[in-house]
The first five atom37 places (N, CA, C, CB, O) and aatype in JSON, in Angstrom:
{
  "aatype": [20, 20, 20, 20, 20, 20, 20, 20, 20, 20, 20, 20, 20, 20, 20, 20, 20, 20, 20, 20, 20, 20, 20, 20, 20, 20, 20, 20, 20, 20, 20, 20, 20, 20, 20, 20, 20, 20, 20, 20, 20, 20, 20, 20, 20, 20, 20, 20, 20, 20, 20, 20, 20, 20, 20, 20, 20, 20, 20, 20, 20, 20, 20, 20, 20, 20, 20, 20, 20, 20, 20, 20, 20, 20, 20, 20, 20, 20, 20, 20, 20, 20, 20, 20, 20, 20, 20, 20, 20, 20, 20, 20, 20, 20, 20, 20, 20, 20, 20, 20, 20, 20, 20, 20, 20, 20, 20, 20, 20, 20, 20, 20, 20, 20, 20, 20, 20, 20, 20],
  "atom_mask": [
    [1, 1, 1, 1, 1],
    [1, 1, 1, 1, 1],
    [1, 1, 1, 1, 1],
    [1, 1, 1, 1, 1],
    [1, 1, 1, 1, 1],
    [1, 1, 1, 1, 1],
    [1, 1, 1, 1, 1],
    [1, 1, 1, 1, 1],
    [1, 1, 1, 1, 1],
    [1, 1, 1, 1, 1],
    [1, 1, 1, 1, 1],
    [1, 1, 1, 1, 1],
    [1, 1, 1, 1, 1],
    [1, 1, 1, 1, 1],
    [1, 1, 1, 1, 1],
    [1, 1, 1, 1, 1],
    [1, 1, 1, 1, 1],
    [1, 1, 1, 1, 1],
    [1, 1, 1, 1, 1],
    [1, 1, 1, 1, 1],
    [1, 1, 1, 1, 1],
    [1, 1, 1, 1, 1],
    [1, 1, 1, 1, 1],
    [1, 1, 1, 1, 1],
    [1, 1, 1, 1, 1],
    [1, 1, 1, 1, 1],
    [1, 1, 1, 1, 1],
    [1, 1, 1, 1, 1],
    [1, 1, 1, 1, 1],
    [1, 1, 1, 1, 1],
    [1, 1, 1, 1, 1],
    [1, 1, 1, 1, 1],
    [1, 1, 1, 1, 1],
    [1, 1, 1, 1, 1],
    [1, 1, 1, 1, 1],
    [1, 1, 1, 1, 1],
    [1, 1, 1, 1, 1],
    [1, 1, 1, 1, 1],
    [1, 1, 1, 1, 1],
    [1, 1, 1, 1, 1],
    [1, 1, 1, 1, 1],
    [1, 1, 1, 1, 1],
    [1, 1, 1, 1, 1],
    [1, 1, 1, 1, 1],
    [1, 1, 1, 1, 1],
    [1, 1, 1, 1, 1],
    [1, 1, 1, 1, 1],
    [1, 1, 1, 1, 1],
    [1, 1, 1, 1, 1],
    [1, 1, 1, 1, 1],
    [1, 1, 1, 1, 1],
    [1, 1, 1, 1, 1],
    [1, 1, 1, 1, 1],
    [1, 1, 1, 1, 1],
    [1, 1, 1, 1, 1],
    [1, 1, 1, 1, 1],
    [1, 1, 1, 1, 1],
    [1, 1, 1, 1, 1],
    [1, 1, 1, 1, 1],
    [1, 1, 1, 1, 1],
    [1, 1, 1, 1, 1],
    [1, 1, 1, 1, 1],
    [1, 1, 1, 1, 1],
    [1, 1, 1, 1, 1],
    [1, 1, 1, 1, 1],
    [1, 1, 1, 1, 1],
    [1, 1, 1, 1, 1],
    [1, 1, 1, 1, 1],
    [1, 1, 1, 1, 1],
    [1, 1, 1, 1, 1],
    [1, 1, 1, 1, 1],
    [1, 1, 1, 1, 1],
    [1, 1, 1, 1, 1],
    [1, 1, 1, 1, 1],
    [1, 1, 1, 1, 1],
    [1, 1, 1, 1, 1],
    [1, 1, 1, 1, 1],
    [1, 1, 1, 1, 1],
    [1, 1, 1, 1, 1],
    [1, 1, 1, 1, 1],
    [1, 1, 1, 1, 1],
    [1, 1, 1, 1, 1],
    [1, 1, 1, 1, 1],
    [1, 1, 1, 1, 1],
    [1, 1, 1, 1, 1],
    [1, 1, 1, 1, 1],
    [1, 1, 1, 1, 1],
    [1, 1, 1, 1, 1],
    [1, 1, 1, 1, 1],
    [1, 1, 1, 1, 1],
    [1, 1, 1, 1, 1],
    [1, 1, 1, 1, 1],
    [1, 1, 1, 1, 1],
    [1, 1, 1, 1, 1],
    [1, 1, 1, 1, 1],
    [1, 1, 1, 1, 1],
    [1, 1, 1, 1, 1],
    [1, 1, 1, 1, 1],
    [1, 1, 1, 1, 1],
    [1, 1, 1, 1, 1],
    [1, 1, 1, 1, 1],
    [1, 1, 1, 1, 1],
    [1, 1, 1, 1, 1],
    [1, 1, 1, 1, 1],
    [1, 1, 1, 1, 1],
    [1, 1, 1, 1, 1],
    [1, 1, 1, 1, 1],
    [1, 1, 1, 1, 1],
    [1, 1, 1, 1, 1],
    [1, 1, 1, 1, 1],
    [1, 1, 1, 1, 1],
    [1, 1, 1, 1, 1],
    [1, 1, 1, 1, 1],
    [1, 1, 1, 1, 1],
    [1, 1, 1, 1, 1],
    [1, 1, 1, 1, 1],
    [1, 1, 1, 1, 1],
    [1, 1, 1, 1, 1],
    [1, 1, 1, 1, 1]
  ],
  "atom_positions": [
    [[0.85, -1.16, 0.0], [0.0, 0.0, 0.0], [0.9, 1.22, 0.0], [-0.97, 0.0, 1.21], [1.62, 1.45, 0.97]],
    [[0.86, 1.94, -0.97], [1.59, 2.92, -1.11], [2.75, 3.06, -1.33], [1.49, 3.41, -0.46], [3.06, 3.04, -2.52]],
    [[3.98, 3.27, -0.2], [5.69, 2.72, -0.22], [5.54, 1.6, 0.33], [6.93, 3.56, 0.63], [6.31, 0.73, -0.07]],
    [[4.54, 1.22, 1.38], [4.63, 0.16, 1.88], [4.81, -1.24, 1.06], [3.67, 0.22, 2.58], [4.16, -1.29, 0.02]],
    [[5.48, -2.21, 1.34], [5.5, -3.39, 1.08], [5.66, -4.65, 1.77], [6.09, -3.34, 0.48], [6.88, -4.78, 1.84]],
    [[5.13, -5.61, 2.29], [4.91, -6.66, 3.32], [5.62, -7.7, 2.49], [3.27, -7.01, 3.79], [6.07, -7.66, 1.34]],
    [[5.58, -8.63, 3.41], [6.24, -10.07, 2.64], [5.72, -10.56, 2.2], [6.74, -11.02, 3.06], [4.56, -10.64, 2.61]],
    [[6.15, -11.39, 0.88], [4.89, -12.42, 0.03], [4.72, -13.39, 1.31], [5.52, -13.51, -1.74], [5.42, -13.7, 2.27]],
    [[3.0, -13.81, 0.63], [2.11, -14.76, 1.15], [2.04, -15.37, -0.06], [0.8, -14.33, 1.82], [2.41, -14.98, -1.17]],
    [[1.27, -16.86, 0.45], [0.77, -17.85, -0.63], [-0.68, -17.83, -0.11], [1.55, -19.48, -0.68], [-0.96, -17.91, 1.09]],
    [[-1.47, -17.74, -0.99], [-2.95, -17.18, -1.19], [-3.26, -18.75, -2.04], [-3.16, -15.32, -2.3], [-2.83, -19.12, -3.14]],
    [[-4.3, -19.57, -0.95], [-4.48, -20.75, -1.33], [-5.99, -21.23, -2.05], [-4.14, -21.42, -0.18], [-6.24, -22.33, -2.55]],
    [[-6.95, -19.97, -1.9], [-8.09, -19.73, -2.5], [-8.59, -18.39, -2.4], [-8.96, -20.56, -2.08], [-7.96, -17.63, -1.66]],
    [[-9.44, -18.01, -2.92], [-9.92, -16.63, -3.13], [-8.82, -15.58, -3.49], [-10.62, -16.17, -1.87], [-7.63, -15.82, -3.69]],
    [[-9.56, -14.18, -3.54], [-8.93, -13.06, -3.52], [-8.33, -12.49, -2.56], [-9.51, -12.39, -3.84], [-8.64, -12.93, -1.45]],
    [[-7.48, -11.55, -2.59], [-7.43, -10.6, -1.6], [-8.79, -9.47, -0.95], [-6.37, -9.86, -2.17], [-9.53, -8.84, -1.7]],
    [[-8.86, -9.43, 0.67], [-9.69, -8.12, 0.96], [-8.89, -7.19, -0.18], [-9.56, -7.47, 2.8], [-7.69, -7.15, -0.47]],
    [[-10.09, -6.4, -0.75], [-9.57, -5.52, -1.54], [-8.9, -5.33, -3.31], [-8.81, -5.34, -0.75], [-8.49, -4.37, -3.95]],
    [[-9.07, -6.68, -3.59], [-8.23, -7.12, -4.52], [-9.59, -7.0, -5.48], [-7.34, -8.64, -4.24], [-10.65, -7.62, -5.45]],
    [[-8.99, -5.71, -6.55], [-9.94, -5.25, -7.56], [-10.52, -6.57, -9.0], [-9.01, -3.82, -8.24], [-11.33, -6.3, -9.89]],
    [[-9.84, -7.88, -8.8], [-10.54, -8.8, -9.3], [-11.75, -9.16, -8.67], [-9.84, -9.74, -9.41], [-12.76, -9.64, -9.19]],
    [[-11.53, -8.85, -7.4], [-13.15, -9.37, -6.71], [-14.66, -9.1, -7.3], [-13.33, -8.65, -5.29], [-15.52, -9.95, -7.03]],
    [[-15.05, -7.86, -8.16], [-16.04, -7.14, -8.65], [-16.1, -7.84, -10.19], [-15.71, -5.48, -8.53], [-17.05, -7.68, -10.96]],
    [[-15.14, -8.5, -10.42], [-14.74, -8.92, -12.13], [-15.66, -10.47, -11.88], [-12.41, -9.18, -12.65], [-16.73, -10.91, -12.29]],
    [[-14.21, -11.12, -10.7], [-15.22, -12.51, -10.82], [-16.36, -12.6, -10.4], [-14.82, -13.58, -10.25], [-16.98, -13.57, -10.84]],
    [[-17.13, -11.68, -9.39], [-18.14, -11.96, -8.96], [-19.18, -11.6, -9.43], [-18.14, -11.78, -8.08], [-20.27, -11.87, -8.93]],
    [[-18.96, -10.68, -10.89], [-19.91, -10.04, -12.11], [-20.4, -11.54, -12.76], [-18.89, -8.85, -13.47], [-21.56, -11.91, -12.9]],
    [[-19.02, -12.37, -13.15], [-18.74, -13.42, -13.78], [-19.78, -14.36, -13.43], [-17.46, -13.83, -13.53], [-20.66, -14.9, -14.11]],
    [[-19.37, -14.43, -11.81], [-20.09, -15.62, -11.15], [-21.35, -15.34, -11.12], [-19.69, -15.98, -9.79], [-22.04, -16.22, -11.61]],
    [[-22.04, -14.23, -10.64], [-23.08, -13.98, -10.19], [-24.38, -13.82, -11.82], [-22.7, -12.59, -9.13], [-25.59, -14.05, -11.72]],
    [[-23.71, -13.41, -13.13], [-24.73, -13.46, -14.32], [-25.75, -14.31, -14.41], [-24.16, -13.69, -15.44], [-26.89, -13.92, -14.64]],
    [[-25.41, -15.73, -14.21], [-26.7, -16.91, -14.34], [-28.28, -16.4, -13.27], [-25.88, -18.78, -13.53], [-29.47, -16.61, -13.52]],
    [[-27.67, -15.74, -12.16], [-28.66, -15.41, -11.21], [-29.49, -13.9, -11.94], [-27.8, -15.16, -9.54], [-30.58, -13.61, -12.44]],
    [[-28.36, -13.32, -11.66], [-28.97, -11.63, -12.92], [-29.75, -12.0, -13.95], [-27.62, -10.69, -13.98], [-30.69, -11.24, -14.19]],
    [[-29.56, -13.46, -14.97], [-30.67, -13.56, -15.71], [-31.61, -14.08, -15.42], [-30.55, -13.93, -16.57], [-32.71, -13.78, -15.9]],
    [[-31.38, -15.23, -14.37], [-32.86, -15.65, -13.89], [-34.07, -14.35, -13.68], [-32.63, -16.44, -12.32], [-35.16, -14.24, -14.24]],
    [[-33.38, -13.36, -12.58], [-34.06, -12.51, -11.82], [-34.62, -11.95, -13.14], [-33.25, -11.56, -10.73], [-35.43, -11.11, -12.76]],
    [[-34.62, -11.97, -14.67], [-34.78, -11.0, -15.97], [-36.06, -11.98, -15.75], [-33.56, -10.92, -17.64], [-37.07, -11.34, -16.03]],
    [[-36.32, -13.12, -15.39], [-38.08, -13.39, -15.53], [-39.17, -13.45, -14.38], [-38.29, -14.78, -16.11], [-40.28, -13.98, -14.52]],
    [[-38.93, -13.12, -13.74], [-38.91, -12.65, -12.22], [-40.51, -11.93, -13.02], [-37.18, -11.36, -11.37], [-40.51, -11.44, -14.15]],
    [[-41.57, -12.0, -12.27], [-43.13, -10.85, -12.37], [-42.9, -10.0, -11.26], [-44.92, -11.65, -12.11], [-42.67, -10.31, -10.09]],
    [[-43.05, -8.59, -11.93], [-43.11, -7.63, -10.69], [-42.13, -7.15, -9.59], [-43.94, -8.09, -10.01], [-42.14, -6.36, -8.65]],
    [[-40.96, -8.34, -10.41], [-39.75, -7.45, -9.51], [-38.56, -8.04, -10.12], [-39.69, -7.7, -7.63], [-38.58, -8.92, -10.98]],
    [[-37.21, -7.31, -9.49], [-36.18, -6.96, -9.95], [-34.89, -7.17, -9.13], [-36.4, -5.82, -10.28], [-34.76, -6.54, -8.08]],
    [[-33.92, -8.03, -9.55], [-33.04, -7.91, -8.7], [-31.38, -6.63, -9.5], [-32.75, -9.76, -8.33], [-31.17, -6.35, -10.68]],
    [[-30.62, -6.21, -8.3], [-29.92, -5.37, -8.75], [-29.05, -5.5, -8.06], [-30.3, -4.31, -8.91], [-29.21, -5.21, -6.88]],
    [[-27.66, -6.03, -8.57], [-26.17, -6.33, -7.19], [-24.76, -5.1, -8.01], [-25.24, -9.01, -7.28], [-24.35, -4.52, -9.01]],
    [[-24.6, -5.39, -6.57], [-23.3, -4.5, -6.67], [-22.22, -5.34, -5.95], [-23.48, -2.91, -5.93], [-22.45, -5.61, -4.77]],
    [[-20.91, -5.84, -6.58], [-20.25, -6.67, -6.0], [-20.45, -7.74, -5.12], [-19.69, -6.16, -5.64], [-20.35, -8.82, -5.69]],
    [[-20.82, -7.84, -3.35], [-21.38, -8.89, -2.73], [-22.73, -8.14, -2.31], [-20.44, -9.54, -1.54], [-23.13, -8.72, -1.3]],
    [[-23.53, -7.2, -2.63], [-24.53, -6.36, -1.97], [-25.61, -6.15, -3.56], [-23.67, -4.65, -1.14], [-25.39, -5.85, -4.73]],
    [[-26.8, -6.53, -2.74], [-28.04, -6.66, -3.56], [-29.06, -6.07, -3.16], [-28.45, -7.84, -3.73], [-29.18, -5.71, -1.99]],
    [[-29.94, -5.87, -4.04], [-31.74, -4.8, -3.71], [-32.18, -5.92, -4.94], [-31.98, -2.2, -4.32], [-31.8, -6.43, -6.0]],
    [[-33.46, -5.9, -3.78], [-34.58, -6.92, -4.6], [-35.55, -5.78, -5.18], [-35.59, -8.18, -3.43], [-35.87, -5.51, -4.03]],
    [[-36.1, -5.11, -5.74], [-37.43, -4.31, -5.87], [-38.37, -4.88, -6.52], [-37.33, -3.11, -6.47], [-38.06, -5.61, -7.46]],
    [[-39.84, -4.67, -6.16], [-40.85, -5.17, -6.39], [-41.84, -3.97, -6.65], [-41.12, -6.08, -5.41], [-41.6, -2.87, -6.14]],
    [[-42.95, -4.19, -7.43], [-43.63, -3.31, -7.34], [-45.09, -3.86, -7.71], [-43.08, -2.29, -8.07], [-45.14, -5.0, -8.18]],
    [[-46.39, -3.1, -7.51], [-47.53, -3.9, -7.44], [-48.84, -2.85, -6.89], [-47.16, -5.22, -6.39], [-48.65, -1.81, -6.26]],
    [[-49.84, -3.27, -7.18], [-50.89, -2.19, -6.46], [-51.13, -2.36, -5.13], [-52.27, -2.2, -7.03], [-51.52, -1.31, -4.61]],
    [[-51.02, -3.59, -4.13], [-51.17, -3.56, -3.01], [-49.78, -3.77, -2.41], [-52.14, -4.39, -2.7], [-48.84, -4.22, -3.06]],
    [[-49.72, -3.37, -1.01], [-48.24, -3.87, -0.57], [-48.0, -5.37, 0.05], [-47.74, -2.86, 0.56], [-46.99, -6.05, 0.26]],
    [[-49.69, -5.57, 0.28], [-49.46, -7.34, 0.41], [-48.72, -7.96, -0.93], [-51.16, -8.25, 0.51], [-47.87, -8.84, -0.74]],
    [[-49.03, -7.51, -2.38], [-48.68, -8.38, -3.33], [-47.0, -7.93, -3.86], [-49.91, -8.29, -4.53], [-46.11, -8.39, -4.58]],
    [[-47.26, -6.72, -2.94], [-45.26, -6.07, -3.47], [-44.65, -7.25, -2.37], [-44.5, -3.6, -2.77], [-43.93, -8.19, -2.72]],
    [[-44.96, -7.06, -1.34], [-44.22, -8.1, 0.07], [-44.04, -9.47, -0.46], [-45.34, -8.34, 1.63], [-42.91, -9.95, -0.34]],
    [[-44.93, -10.16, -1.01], [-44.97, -11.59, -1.29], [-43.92, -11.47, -2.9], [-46.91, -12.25, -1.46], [-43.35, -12.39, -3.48]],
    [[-43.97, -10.48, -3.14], [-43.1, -10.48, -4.79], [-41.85, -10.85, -4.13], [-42.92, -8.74, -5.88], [-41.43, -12.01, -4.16]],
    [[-41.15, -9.77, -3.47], [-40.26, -9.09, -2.5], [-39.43, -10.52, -2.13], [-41.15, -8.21, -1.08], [-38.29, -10.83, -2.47]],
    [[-40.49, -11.36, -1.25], [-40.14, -12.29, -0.95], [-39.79, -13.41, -1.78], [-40.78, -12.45, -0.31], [-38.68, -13.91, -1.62]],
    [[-40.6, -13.88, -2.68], [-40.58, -14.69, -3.4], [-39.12, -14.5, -4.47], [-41.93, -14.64, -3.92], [-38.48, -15.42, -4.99]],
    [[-38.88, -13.04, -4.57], [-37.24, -12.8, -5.08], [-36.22, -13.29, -4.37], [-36.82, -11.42, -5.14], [-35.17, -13.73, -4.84]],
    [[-36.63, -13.18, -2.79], [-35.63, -13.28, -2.0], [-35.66, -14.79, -2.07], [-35.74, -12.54, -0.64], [-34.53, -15.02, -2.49]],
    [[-36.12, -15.68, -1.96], [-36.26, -16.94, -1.91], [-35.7, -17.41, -2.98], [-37.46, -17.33, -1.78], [-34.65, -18.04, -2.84]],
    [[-36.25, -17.22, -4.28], [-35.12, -17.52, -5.5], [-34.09, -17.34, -5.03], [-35.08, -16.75, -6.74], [-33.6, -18.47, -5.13]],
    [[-33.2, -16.6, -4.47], [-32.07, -15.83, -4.93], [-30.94, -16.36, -4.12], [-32.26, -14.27, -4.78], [-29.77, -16.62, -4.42]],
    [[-31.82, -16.47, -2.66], [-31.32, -17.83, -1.36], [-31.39, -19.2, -2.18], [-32.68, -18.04, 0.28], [-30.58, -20.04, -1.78]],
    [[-32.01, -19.51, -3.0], [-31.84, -21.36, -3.3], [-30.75, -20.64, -4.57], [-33.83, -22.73, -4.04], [-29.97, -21.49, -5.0]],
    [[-30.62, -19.59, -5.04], [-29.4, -19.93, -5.98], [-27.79, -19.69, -5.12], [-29.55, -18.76, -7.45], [-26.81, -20.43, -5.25]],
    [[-27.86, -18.71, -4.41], [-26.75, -18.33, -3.54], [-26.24, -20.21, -3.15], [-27.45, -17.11, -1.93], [-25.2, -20.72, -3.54]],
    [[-27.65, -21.13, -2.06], [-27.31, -22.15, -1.64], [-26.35, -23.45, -2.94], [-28.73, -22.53, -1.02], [-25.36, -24.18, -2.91]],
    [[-27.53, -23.05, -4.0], [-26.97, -24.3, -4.83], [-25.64, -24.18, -5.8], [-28.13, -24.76, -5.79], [-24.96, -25.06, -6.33]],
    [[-25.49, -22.35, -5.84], [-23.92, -22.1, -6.45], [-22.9, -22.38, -5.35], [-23.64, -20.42, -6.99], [-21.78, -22.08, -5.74]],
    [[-22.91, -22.94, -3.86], [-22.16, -22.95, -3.54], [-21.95, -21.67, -2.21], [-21.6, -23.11, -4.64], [-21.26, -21.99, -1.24]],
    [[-22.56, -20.27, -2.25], [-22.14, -18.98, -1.58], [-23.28, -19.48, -0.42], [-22.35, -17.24, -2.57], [-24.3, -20.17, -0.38]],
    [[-22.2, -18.48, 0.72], [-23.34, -18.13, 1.5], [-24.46, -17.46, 1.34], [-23.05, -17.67, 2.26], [-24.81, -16.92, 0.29]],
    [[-25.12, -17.48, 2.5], [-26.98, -16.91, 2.19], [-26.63, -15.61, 2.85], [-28.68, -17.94, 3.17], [-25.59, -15.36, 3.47]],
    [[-27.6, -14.86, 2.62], [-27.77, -13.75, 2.55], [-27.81, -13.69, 3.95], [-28.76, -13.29, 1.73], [-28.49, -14.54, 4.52]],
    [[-27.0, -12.54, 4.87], [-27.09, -12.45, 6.47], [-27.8, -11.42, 6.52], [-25.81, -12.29, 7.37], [-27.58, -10.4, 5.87]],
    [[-28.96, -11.66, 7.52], [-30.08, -11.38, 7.91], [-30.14, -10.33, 8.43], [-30.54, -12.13, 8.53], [-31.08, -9.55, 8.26]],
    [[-28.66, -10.01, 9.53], [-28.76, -8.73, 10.1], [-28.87, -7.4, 8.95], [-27.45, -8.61, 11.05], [-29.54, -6.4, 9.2]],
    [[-28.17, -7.57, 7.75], [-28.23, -6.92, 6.7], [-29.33, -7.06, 5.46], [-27.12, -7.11, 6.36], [-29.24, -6.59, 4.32]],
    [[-30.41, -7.86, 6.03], [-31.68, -7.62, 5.01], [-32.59, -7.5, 6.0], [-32.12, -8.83, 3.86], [-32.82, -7.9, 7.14]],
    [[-33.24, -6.47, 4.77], [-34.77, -6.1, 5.79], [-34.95, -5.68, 4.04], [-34.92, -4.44, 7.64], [-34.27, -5.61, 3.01]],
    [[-37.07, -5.39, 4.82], [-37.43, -5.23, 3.39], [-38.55, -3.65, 4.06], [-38.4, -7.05, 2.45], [-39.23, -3.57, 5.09]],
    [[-38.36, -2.85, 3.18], [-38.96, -1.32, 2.58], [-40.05, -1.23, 2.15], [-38.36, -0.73, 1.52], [-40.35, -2.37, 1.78]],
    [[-40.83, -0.58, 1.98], [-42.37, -0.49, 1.52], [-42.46, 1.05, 1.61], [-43.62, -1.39, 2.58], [-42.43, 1.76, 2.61]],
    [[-42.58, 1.42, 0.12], [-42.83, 3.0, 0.16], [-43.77, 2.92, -0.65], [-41.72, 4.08, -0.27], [-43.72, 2.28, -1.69]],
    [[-45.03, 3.77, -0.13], [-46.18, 3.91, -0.74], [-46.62, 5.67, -0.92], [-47.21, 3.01, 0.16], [-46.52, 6.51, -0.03]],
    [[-46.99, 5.84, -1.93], [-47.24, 7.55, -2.26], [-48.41, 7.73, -0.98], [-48.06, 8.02, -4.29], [-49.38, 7.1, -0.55]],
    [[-47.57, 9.21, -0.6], [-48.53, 10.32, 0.91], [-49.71, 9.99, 0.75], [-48.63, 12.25, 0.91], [-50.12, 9.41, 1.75]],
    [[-50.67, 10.1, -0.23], [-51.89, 10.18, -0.75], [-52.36, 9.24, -1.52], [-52.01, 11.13, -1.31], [-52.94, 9.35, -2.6]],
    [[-52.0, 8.06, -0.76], [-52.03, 6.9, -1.67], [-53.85, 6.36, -1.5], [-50.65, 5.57, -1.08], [-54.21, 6.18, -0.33]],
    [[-54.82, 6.12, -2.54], [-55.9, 5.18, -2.64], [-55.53, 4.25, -1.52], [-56.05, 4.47, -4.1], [-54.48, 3.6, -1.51]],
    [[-56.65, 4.19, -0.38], [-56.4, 3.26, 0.72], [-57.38, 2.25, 0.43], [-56.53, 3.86, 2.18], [-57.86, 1.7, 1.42]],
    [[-57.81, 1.85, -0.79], [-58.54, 0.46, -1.47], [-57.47, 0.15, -2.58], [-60.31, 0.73, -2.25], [-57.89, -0.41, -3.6]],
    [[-55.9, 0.51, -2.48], [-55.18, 0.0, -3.14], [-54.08, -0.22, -2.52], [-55.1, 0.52, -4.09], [-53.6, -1.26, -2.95]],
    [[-53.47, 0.22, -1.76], [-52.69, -0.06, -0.5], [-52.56, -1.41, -0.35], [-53.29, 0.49, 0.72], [-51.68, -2.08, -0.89]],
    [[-53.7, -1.95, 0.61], [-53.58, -3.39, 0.9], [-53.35, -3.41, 2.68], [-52.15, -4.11, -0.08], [-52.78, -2.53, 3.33]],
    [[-53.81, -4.35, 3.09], [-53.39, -4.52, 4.78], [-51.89, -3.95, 5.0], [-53.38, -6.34, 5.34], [-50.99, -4.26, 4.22]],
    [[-51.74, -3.26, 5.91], [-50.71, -2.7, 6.8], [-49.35, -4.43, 7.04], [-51.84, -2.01, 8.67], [-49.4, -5.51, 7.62]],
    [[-48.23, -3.59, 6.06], [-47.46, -4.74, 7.04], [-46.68, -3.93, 7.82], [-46.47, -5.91, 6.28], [-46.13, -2.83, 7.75]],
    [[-46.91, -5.47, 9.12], [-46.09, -4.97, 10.53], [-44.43, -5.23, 10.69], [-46.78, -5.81, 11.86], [-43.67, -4.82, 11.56]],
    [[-44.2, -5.98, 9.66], [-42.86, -6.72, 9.62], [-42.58, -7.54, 9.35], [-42.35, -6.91, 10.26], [-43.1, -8.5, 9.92]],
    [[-41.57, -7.8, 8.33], [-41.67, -8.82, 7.25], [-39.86, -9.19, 7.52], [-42.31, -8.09, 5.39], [-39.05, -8.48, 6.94]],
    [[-39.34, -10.41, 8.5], [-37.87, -10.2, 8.94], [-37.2, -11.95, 8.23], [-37.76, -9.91, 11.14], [-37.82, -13.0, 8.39]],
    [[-35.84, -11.83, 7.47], [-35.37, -12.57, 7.27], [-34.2, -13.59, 8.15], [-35.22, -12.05, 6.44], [-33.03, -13.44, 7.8]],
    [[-34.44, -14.49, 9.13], [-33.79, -15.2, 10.11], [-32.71, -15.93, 9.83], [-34.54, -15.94, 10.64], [-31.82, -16.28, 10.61]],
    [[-32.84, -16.21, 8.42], [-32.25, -17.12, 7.92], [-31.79, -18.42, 8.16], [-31.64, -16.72, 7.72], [-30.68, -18.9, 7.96]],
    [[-33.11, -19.07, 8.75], [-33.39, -20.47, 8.67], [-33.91, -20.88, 7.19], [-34.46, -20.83, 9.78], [-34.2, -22.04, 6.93]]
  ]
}
């Protein structure tokens, strides 16, 4: 880093923290899932290196939540069956933004909390 220079290591799998191949292979690795999510109804997945947004959209927020989910669930059986870990829980939660003046016969029941445990 910088002038600095440390002693070689032997690096027996993966990358380095930091090591600007990381964003290359994991574009690489991660495409088969990016196209699944292309047939996905009503929602969308979108990653950035190891960090992802599911978005969904829909007239009620019961049917955005169950989209929401149902992305997230794909996305956990592909993470499981490529091999990666699952998605840690402390770092997902799910959003629901509905317009100020939104039709409250399009809304949909109030959700109270919708939390991923990762069981």
């Amino acid at each position: 880093m910088g002038s600095s220079l440390s002693e070689p290591c032997s690096i027996h799998n993966g990358t380095p923290q930091g090591s600007p191949l990381l964003p290359i292979l994991l574009g690489l690795y991660t495409a088969s899932l990016l196209d699944a999510a292309l047939r996905w109804t009503h929602c969308n997945l979108t990653l950035y290196v190891d960090d992802g947004a599911i978005f969904a959209i829909s007239k009620t927020t019961t049917a955005t939540t169950n989209s929401a989910i149902q992305g997230l669930e794909q996305t956990l059986r592909w993470l499981s069956h490529n091999g990666l870990a699952a998605a840690d829980p402390s770092k997902t939660e799910l959003m629901i933004f509905t317009p100020p003046r939104s039709n409250p016969n399009l809304v949909g029941s109030q959700i109270h909390g919708v939390r991923y445990t990762g069981d």
